[in-house]
Short mmCIF file of C-alpha atoms in Angstrom, two decimals:
data_model
loop_
_atom_site.label_atom_id
_atom_site.label_comp_id
_atom_site.label_asym_id
_atom_site.label_seq_id
_atom_site.Cartn_x
_atom_site.Cartn_y
_atom_site.Cartn_z
CA MET A 1 52.83 25.19 -40.22
CA ILE A 2 50.52 22.34 -41.39
CA THR A 3 50.70 18.92 -40.43
CA CYS A 4 50.15 16.19 -43.06
CA PHE A 5 48.59 12.73 -41.45
CA ILE A 6 48.96 9.96 -44.02
CA ARG A 7 46.38 6.91 -43.18
CA TYR A 8 47.71 3.78 -44.75
CA GLU A 9 45.84 0.56 -45.11
CA ILE A 10 48.57 -1.89 -45.32
CA ASP A 11 48.92 -5.94 -45.68
CA PRO A 12 48.93 -7.30 -42.22
CA PHE A 13 51.45 -10.13 -43.82
CA LYS A 14 53.76 -7.23 -44.94
CA ARG A 15 54.36 -5.16 -41.92
CA GLY A 16 58.03 -5.72 -42.08
CA GLN A 17 58.18 -4.30 -45.68
CA PHE A 18 56.08 -1.24 -44.60
CA ALA A 19 58.69 -0.85 -41.77
CA ASP A 20 61.29 -0.68 -43.99
CA TYR A 21 59.53 1.54 -46.39
CA ALA A 22 59.28 3.77 -43.26
CA LYS A 23 62.65 3.79 -42.41
CA ALA A 24 63.86 4.79 -45.76
CA TRP A 25 61.32 7.91 -45.68
CA GLY A 26 63.14 8.58 -42.27
CA GLN A 27 66.16 9.97 -44.48
CA ALA A 28 64.61 11.05 -47.49
CA ILE A 29 61.56 13.30 -46.23
CA PRO A 30 63.93 15.59 -44.00
CA ARG A 31 66.41 15.90 -46.87
CA CYS A 32 63.94 17.04 -49.18
CA GLY A 33 62.68 19.87 -46.68
CA ALA A 34 59.54 18.66 -44.31
CA ASP A 35 59.78 18.26 -40.56
CA LEU A 36 59.32 14.21 -40.09
CA ILE A 37 57.37 13.66 -36.84
CA GLY A 38 57.50 9.58 -37.79
CA TYR A 39 55.93 6.77 -39.31
CA PHE A 40 53.90 4.62 -37.35
CA ALA A 41 53.08 0.99 -37.70
CA PRO A 42 50.53 -1.71 -36.23
CA HIS A 43 51.05 -2.82 -32.46
CA GLU A 44 48.23 -3.57 -30.85
CA GLY A 45 44.58 -3.30 -31.84
CA SER A 46 44.24 -3.12 -35.97
CA SER A 47 47.04 -4.95 -37.82
CA THR A 48 46.33 -2.94 -41.10
CA THR A 49 46.38 0.90 -40.10
CA ALA A 50 49.64 2.65 -39.86
CA TYR A 51 50.51 6.50 -40.23
CA GLY A 52 53.06 8.74 -41.69
CA VAL A 53 53.19 12.41 -40.02
CA TYR A 54 55.29 15.54 -41.07
CA SER A 55 55.02 18.98 -40.92
CA ILE A 56 55.61 21.65 -43.58
CA GLU A 57 55.46 25.34 -43.75
CA SER A 58 52.38 25.92 -46.36
CA LEU A 59 50.57 23.95 -48.97
CA ALA A 60 52.97 26.03 -51.64
CA ALA A 61 56.24 24.37 -49.69
CA TYR A 62 54.22 20.97 -49.82
CA GLU A 63 54.04 21.16 -53.71
CA ALA A 64 58.04 22.09 -53.77
CA TYR A 65 58.91 19.23 -51.37
CA ARG A 66 56.91 16.73 -53.44
CA ALA A 67 58.71 17.65 -56.39
CA ARG A 68 62.17 17.38 -54.52
CA LEU A 69 60.95 13.98 -53.21
CA ALA A 70 60.23 12.57 -56.75
CA GLU A 71 63.77 13.52 -57.92
CA ASP A 72 65.14 12.38 -54.65
CA PRO A 73 67.33 8.97 -55.58
CA LEU A 74 66.00 7.16 -52.30
CA GLY A 75 62.47 8.88 -52.66
CA ARG A 76 62.46 7.07 -56.23
CA GLU A 77 63.62 4.00 -55.05
CA ASN A 78 61.18 3.69 -52.22
CA TYR A 79 58.00 4.74 -54.53
CA ALA A 80 59.51 1.88 -56.59
CA PHE A 81 59.43 -0.72 -53.78
CA ALA A 82 55.87 0.13 -52.63
CA SER A 83 54.63 -0.28 -55.86
CA ARG A 84 56.62 -3.27 -56.45
CA GLU A 85 55.63 -5.25 -53.24
CA ARG A 86 52.07 -3.89 -53.01
CA PHE A 87 52.17 -3.81 -49.07
CA ILE A 88 50.31 -0.60 -49.39
CA LEU A 89 46.51 -1.27 -50.28
CA LYS A 90 45.23 2.27 -49.37
CA GLU A 91 46.77 5.65 -48.79
CA ASP A 92 44.57 8.74 -47.79
CA ARG A 93 46.31 11.94 -46.30
CA ILE A 94 45.01 15.25 -44.98
CA PHE A 95 46.30 18.27 -43.57
CA LEU A 96 45.71 19.67 -40.28
CA ARG A 97 46.86 23.27 -38.13
CA ASN A 98 47.52 22.95 -34.53
CA VAL A 99 45.26 25.30 -33.00
CA SER A 100 46.01 24.21 -29.57
CA LEU A 101 49.17 26.25 -29.22
CA PRO A 102 50.70 27.42 -27.15
CA HIS A 103 50.60 24.32 -24.84
CA GLY A 104 51.36 24.81 -21.36
CA PRO A 105 53.89 23.25 -19.23
CA LYS A 106 54.32 19.25 -18.56
CA VAL A 107 53.89 18.54 -15.55
CA SER A 108 55.17 15.60 -13.76
CA PRO A 109 53.10 13.20 -11.48
#
């Protein structure tokens, strides 16, 4: 299993549009085969940094997932929305593997 971390630089005056974009991915990404962890928008600190995080089995599975996402009606609509509204200024993605597993149980204070 690998996890994709997408770092976005967004227009701070269009955070609402980024939230709409994230909500649409909340429907399309799981439907196309990835395990969406979430999209995270600025709250405190930076007003321009946001993240999207999801897991998938492998890079090969990622390629198939991206093809499905590009053909998905909501996926296509969301890509067009971002292109038209230009609220994403920069996007970087990295794939990481969790090497700390298995985790111990959470202890309540």
